[in-house]
mmCIF file of C-alpha atoms in Angstrom:
data_model
loop_
_atom_site.group_PDB
_atom_site.id
_atom_site.type_symbol
_atom_site.label_atom_id
_atom_site.label_comp_id
_atom_site.label_asym_id
_atom_site.label_seq_id
_atom_site.Cartn_x
_atom_site.Cartn_y
_atom_site.Cartn_z
ATOM 1 C CA MET R 1 92.672 88.359 98.364
ATOM 2 C CA LYS R 2 94.590 86.339 101.026
ATOM 3 C CA ARG R 3 96.842 85.538 98.292
ATOM 4 C CA TRP R 4 97.924 88.808 96.729
ATOM 5 C CA PHE R 5 98.452 90.190 101.125
ATOM 6 C CA ILE R 6 102.236 89.074 101.237
ATOM 7 C CA PRO R 7 103.514 89.660 97.818
ATOM 8 C CA ALA R 8 101.632 93.357 98.431
ATOM 9 C CA ILE R 9 103.414 93.597 101.645
ATOM 10 C CA TYR R 10 106.911 92.657 99.448
ATOM 11 C CA ALA R 11 105.371 95.330 97.050
ATOM 12 C CA ALA R 12 105.558 97.888 100.196
ATOM 13 C CA VAL R 13 108.072 97.326 101.784
ATOM 14 C CA LEU R 14 110.305 97.639 99.322
ATOM 15 C CA ALA R 15 108.360 101.272 97.773
ATOM 16 C CA LEU R 16 109.314 101.829 101.532
ATOM 17 C CA GLY R 17 112.461 101.629 101.421
ATOM 18 C CA PHE R 18 113.114 102.664 97.981
ATOM 19 C CA THR R 19 110.946 106.380 99.089
ATOM 20 C CA TYR R 20 113.114 106.574 102.190
ATOM 21 C CA ARG R 21 116.779 104.832 100.415
ATOM 22 C CA ALA R 22 118.756 107.290 101.409
ATOM 23 C CA GLU R 23 117.363 108.250 105.233
ATOM 24 C CA ILE R 24 118.252 104.506 105.527
ATOM 25 C CA MET R 25 121.464 104.401 104.562
ATOM 26 C CA ASP R 26 122.458 107.083 106.710
ATOM 27 C CA TRP R 27 121.318 105.851 109.849
ATOM 28 C CA LEU R 28 122.686 102.097 109.240
ATOM 29 C CA ARG R 29 126.563 104.652 108.286
ATOM 30 C CA GLY R 30 125.722 106.190 111.486
ATOM 31 C CA GLU R 31 127.344 102.586 113.022
ATOM 32 C CA PRO R 32 124.333 101.533 115.351
ATOM 33 C CA SER R 33 125.243 98.919 117.525
ATOM 34 C CA LEU R 34 126.304 95.785 117.083
ATOM 35 C CA PHE R 35 124.458 93.570 118.377
ATOM 36 C CA LEU R 36 121.346 95.633 117.252
ATOM 37 C CA MET R 37 121.723 94.685 113.777
ATOM 38 C CA VAL R 38 122.136 91.093 114.808
ATOM 39 C CA MET R 39 118.460 91.961 116.783
ATOM 40 C CA LEU R 40 117.017 93.312 113.597
ATOM 41 C CA ALA R 41 118.789 90.660 111.377
ATOM 42 C CA THR R 42 117.037 88.252 113.262
ATOM 43 C CA LEU R 43 113.878 90.044 113.053
ATOM 44 C CA LEU R 44 113.879 90.331 110.037
ATOM 45 C CA ALA R 45 114.051 86.394 108.920
ATOM 46 C CA LEU R 46 111.764 85.473 111.645
ATOM 47 C CA PHE R 47 109.030 87.538 110.352
ATOM 48 C CA PRO R 48 110.355 88.148 106.327
ATOM 49 C CA ILE R 49 108.100 90.527 105.526
ATOM 50 C CA ALA R 50 111.333 91.446 103.383
ATOM 51 C CA PRO R 51 112.283 89.081 101.112
ATOM 52 C CA TYR R 52 116.359 87.770 103.422
ATOM 53 C CA LYS R 53 118.549 88.521 99.991
ATOM 54 C CA VAL R 54 117.546 91.921 99.916
ATOM 55 C CA VAL R 55 118.652 92.865 103.605
ATOM 56 C CA ILE R 56 121.725 90.506 102.848
ATOM 57 C CA ALA R 57 122.369 93.517 100.322
ATOM 58 C CA VAL R 58 121.648 96.136 102.339
ATOM 59 C CA LEU R 59 123.816 95.779 105.001
ATOM 60 C CA GLY R 60 126.856 94.887 101.566
ATOM 61 C CA TYR R 61 125.670 98.172 100.301
ATOM 62 C CA ALA R 62 126.537 99.286 103.986
ATOM 63 C CA TYR R 63 128.646 97.123 106.010
ATOM 64 C CA GLY R 64 130.879 96.084 103.380
ATOM 65 C CA THR R 65 130.975 92.001 102.357
ATOM 66 C CA ILE R 66 132.076 90.063 105.980
ATOM 67 C CA TRP R 67 130.257 92.290 108.220
ATOM 68 C CA ALA R 68 127.616 91.868 106.023
ATOM 69 C CA ALA R 69 127.730 88.469 105.548
ATOM 70 C CA ALA R 70 128.489 87.921 109.546
ATOM 71 C CA ILE R 71 125.332 89.692 110.542
ATOM 72 C CA SER R 72 123.472 88.095 108.579
ATOM 73 C CA TRP R 73 124.994 85.063 108.944
ATOM 74 C CA PHE R 74 124.102 84.966 112.658
ATOM 75 C CA GLY R 75 120.773 86.722 112.047
ATOM 76 C CA THR R 76 119.695 84.095 110.170
ATOM 77 C CA THR R 77 121.015 81.260 112.076
ATOM 78 C CA VAL R 78 119.278 82.399 114.815
ATOM 79 C CA ALA R 79 116.421 82.808 113.663
ATOM 80 C CA ALA R 80 116.190 79.186 112.194
ATOM 81 C CA ILE R 81 117.315 77.760 115.667
ATOM 82 C CA LEU R 82 114.489 79.561 117.478
ATOM 83 C CA LEU R 83 111.030 78.931 114.655
ATOM 84 C CA TYR R 84 113.170 74.532 114.182
ATOM 85 C CA ALA R 85 112.375 74.795 118.564
ATOM 86 C CA ALA R 86 109.219 76.267 118.633
ATOM 87 C CA VAL R 87 108.191 73.752 116.131
ATOM 88 C CA ARG R 88 108.885 70.772 117.572
ATOM 89 C CA ALA R 89 107.676 71.760 121.000
ATOM 90 C CA LEU R 90 104.359 72.901 120.023
ATOM 91 C CA TYR R 91 103.720 70.813 116.790
ATOM 92 C CA LYS R 92 105.784 67.760 116.600
ATOM 93 C CA GLU R 93 103.104 65.191 116.915
ATOM 94 C CA ASN R 94 100.259 67.362 115.148
ATOM 95 C CA GLY R 95 102.753 67.846 112.061
ATOM 96 C CA ARG R 96 104.248 63.929 111.951
ATOM 97 C CA ARG R 97 100.149 63.041 111.681
ATOM 98 C CA LEU R 98 100.137 64.669 108.900
ATOM 99 C CA LEU R 99 102.728 63.707 107.015
ATOM 100 C CA GLY R 100 101.730 60.099 107.744
ATOM 101 C CA LYS R 101 98.757 60.474 106.387
ATOM 102 C CA TYR R 102 100.528 60.826 102.694
ATOM 103 C CA ALA R 103 102.455 58.234 102.300
ATOM 104 C CA ALA R 104 104.573 59.952 99.660
ATOM 105 C CA ALA R 105 105.276 62.110 102.435
ATOM 106 C CA GLU R 106 106.011 60.244 104.938
ATOM 107 C CA MET R 107 109.073 58.227 102.417
ATOM 108 C CA PHE R 108 110.109 61.629 102.291
ATOM 109 C CA THR R 109 110.815 61.723 105.876
ATOM 110 C CA THR R 110 112.596 58.641 106.314
ATOM 111 C CA ALA R 111 115.058 59.182 103.885
ATOM 112 C CA VAL R 112 115.812 62.665 105.512
ATOM 113 C CA GLU R 113 115.968 61.047 109.144
ATOM 114 C CA ARG R 114 118.434 58.525 107.611
ATOM 115 C CA ARG R 115 121.161 61.195 106.725
ATOM 116 C CA PRO R 116 119.293 63.951 108.214
ATOM 117 C CA PHE R 117 122.972 66.340 108.258
ATOM 118 C CA GLN R 118 123.224 66.078 104.375
ATOM 119 C CA ALA R 119 119.891 66.316 104.151
ATOM 120 C CA ILE R 120 119.499 70.195 105.380
ATOM 121 C CA LEU R 121 122.481 70.433 104.087
ATOM 122 C CA LEU R 122 121.757 70.457 100.476
ATOM 123 C CA ALA R 123 118.048 72.136 101.415
ATOM 124 C CA ARG R 124 120.251 75.165 102.281
ATOM 125 C CA LEU R 125 121.655 75.095 99.366
ATOM 126 C CA LEU R 126 119.321 74.949 96.537
ATOM 127 C CA PRO R 127 117.907 78.777 96.521
ATOM 128 C CA VAL R 128 114.605 76.943 95.437
ATOM 129 C CA ILE R 129 113.713 74.893 98.054
ATOM 130 C CA PRO R 130 112.323 77.711 100.765
ATOM 131 C CA GLN R 131 114.540 78.438 103.809
ATOM 132 C CA MET R 132 111.575 79.213 106.325
ATOM 133 C CA ALA R 133 109.404 75.525 104.438
ATOM 134 C CA VAL R 134 113.388 73.700 105.642
ATOM 135 C CA ASN R 135 113.156 75.111 109.437
ATOM 136 C CA ILE R 136 109.810 73.788 109.425
ATOM 137 C CA TYR R 137 109.882 70.047 108.575
ATOM 138 C CA ALA R 138 113.041 69.728 109.883
ATOM 139 C CA GLY R 139 110.874 70.958 113.882
ATOM 140 C CA VAL R 140 108.286 68.191 112.930
ATOM 141 C CA ALA R 141 110.844 65.212 111.324
ATOM 142 C CA SER R 142 113.263 63.555 113.771
ATOM 143 C CA ILE R 143 116.652 65.963 113.301
ATOM 144 C CA PRO R 144 118.299 66.149 116.325
ATOM 145 C CA PHE R 145 118.724 70.447 117.644
ATOM 146 C CA TRP R 146 122.973 69.758 117.203
ATOM 147 C CA THR R 147 122.987 68.264 112.877
ATOM 148 C CA TYR R 148 119.894 69.991 112.266
ATOM 149 C CA THR R 149 122.056 73.540 114.074
ATOM 150 C CA ALA R 150 125.637 72.431 112.538
ATOM 151 C CA ALA R 151 123.939 71.336 108.931
ATOM 152 C CA SER R 152 121.401 74.981 108.483
ATOM 153 C CA ALA R 153 124.960 77.316 109.903
ATOM 154 C CA ILE R 154 127.469 75.643 106.927
ATOM 155 C CA GLY R 155 124.491 75.660 104.476
ATOM 156 C CA LYS R 156 123.729 79.434 104.885
ATOM 157 C CA ILE R 157 127.270 80.468 104.027
ATOM 158 C CA PRO R 158 127.591 80.229 100.412
ATOM 159 C CA ALA R 159 124.220 82.125 99.526
ATOM 160 C CA ILE R 160 124.892 84.841 102.338
ATOM 161 C CA LEU R 161 128.161 85.468 100.710
ATOM 162 C CA LEU R 162 127.170 85.832 97.431
ATOM 163 C CA TYR R 163 124.751 88.716 98.364
ATOM 164 C CA ALA R 164 126.271 89.969 100.553
ATOM 165 C CA TRP R 165 128.643 90.708 98.138
ATOM 166 C CA MET R 166 126.827 91.601 95.546
ATOM 167 C CA GLY R 167 125.631 94.400 97.850
ATOM 168 C CA SER R 168 129.005 95.872 98.411
ATOM 169 C CA GLY R 169 129.706 96.120 95.341
ATOM 170 C CA LEU R 170 126.705 97.821 94.526
ATOM 171 C CA ALA R 171 127.349 101.462 94.382
ATOM 172 C CA GLU R 172 130.694 100.797 92.406
ATOM 173 C CA HIS R 173 129.566 98.792 89.637
ATOM 174 C CA PRO R 174 125.525 99.119 90.243
ATOM 175 C CA ALA R 175 125.125 97.531 86.548
ATOM 176 C CA ILE R 176 126.960 94.724 86.424
ATOM 177 C CA PHE R 177 125.397 93.915 90.214
ATOM 178 C CA ALA R 178 122.117 94.285 88.356
ATOM 179 C CA ALA R 179 122.602 92.465 85.365
ATOM 180 C CA ILE R 180 124.734 89.736 88.276
ATOM 181 C CA ALA R 181 121.440 90.381 90.617
ATOM 182 C CA ALA R 182 118.440 89.562 87.080
ATOM 183 C CA GLY R 183 120.660 86.810 85.720
ATOM 184 C CA LEU R 184 119.954 85.150 89.500
ATOM 185 C CA MET R 185 116.442 86.027 89.890
ATOM 186 C CA LEU R 186 115.739 83.948 86.213
ATOM 187 C CA VAL R 187 117.619 81.693 87.561
ATOM 188 C CA THR R 188 115.505 81.186 90.527
ATOM 189 C CA ALA R 189 112.267 81.505 88.738
ATOM 190 C CA LEU R 190 113.135 78.796 85.956
ATOM 191 C CA GLY R 191 114.007 76.491 89.130
ATOM 192 C CA LEU R 192 110.823 76.542 90.704
ATOM 193 C CA ALA R 193 108.999 76.480 87.312
ATOM 194 C CA ILE R 194 110.559 72.966 86.787
ATOM 195 C CA PHE R 195 109.572 72.382 90.117
ATOM 196 C CA ARG R 196 105.996 72.503 89.498
ATOM 197 C CA ARG R 197 105.839 71.429 86.176
ATOM 198 C CA LEU R 198 107.432 67.423 87.625
ATOM 199 C CA LYS R 199 105.357 67.996 90.927
ATOM 200 C CA GLU R 200 102.342 68.507 88.148
ATOM 201 C CA ARG R 201 103.608 65.720 86.245
ATOM 202 C CA LYS R 202 103.622 63.761 89.128
ATOM 203 C CA HIS R 203 99.909 64.326 90.306
ATOM 204 C CA GLU R 204 98.887 63.661 86.278
ATOM 205 C CA ASP R 205 101.019 60.253 86.590
#
């Protein structure tokens, strides 16, 4: 039952969003305060009841590429910093003990800590890596705050711009942008499938 809980929430949120799409867009077009939108973007990044890519696209549809990207970037960066700080303060010792039980995880963490900026930047740029996992892992590993913040802030920009641009163009060219979105989802799904297959082979060996 638990494995279906999150997908069920996602499906329910998407269904509600589709049902009340007119009301949502009317509210967004009513130009709610910038502070409110940043707070909403931050909360949706901290508590991902809906895929954040969808949130960015909706903002792009309502505000255009630049404003949507700015709001989304600021919100998700603040959320990443808050989660990193919370994990570092509350769970770092327990997390390091857990990583220490597995030689491969410990070796990987040591490699990441040697080049923390490059590691976090690459993790932010790769769409197949869950961003929430990056936030939690960085809090457990010995990655300096400013290194983590700078790499995260820079690494988030390309994907956010892409999804904001897609959302902004959805109204004018729905078929084209729907095809692009489907292609990106397919590439992400293939990447995850390949990653899982390689992981299974590693365990088999």
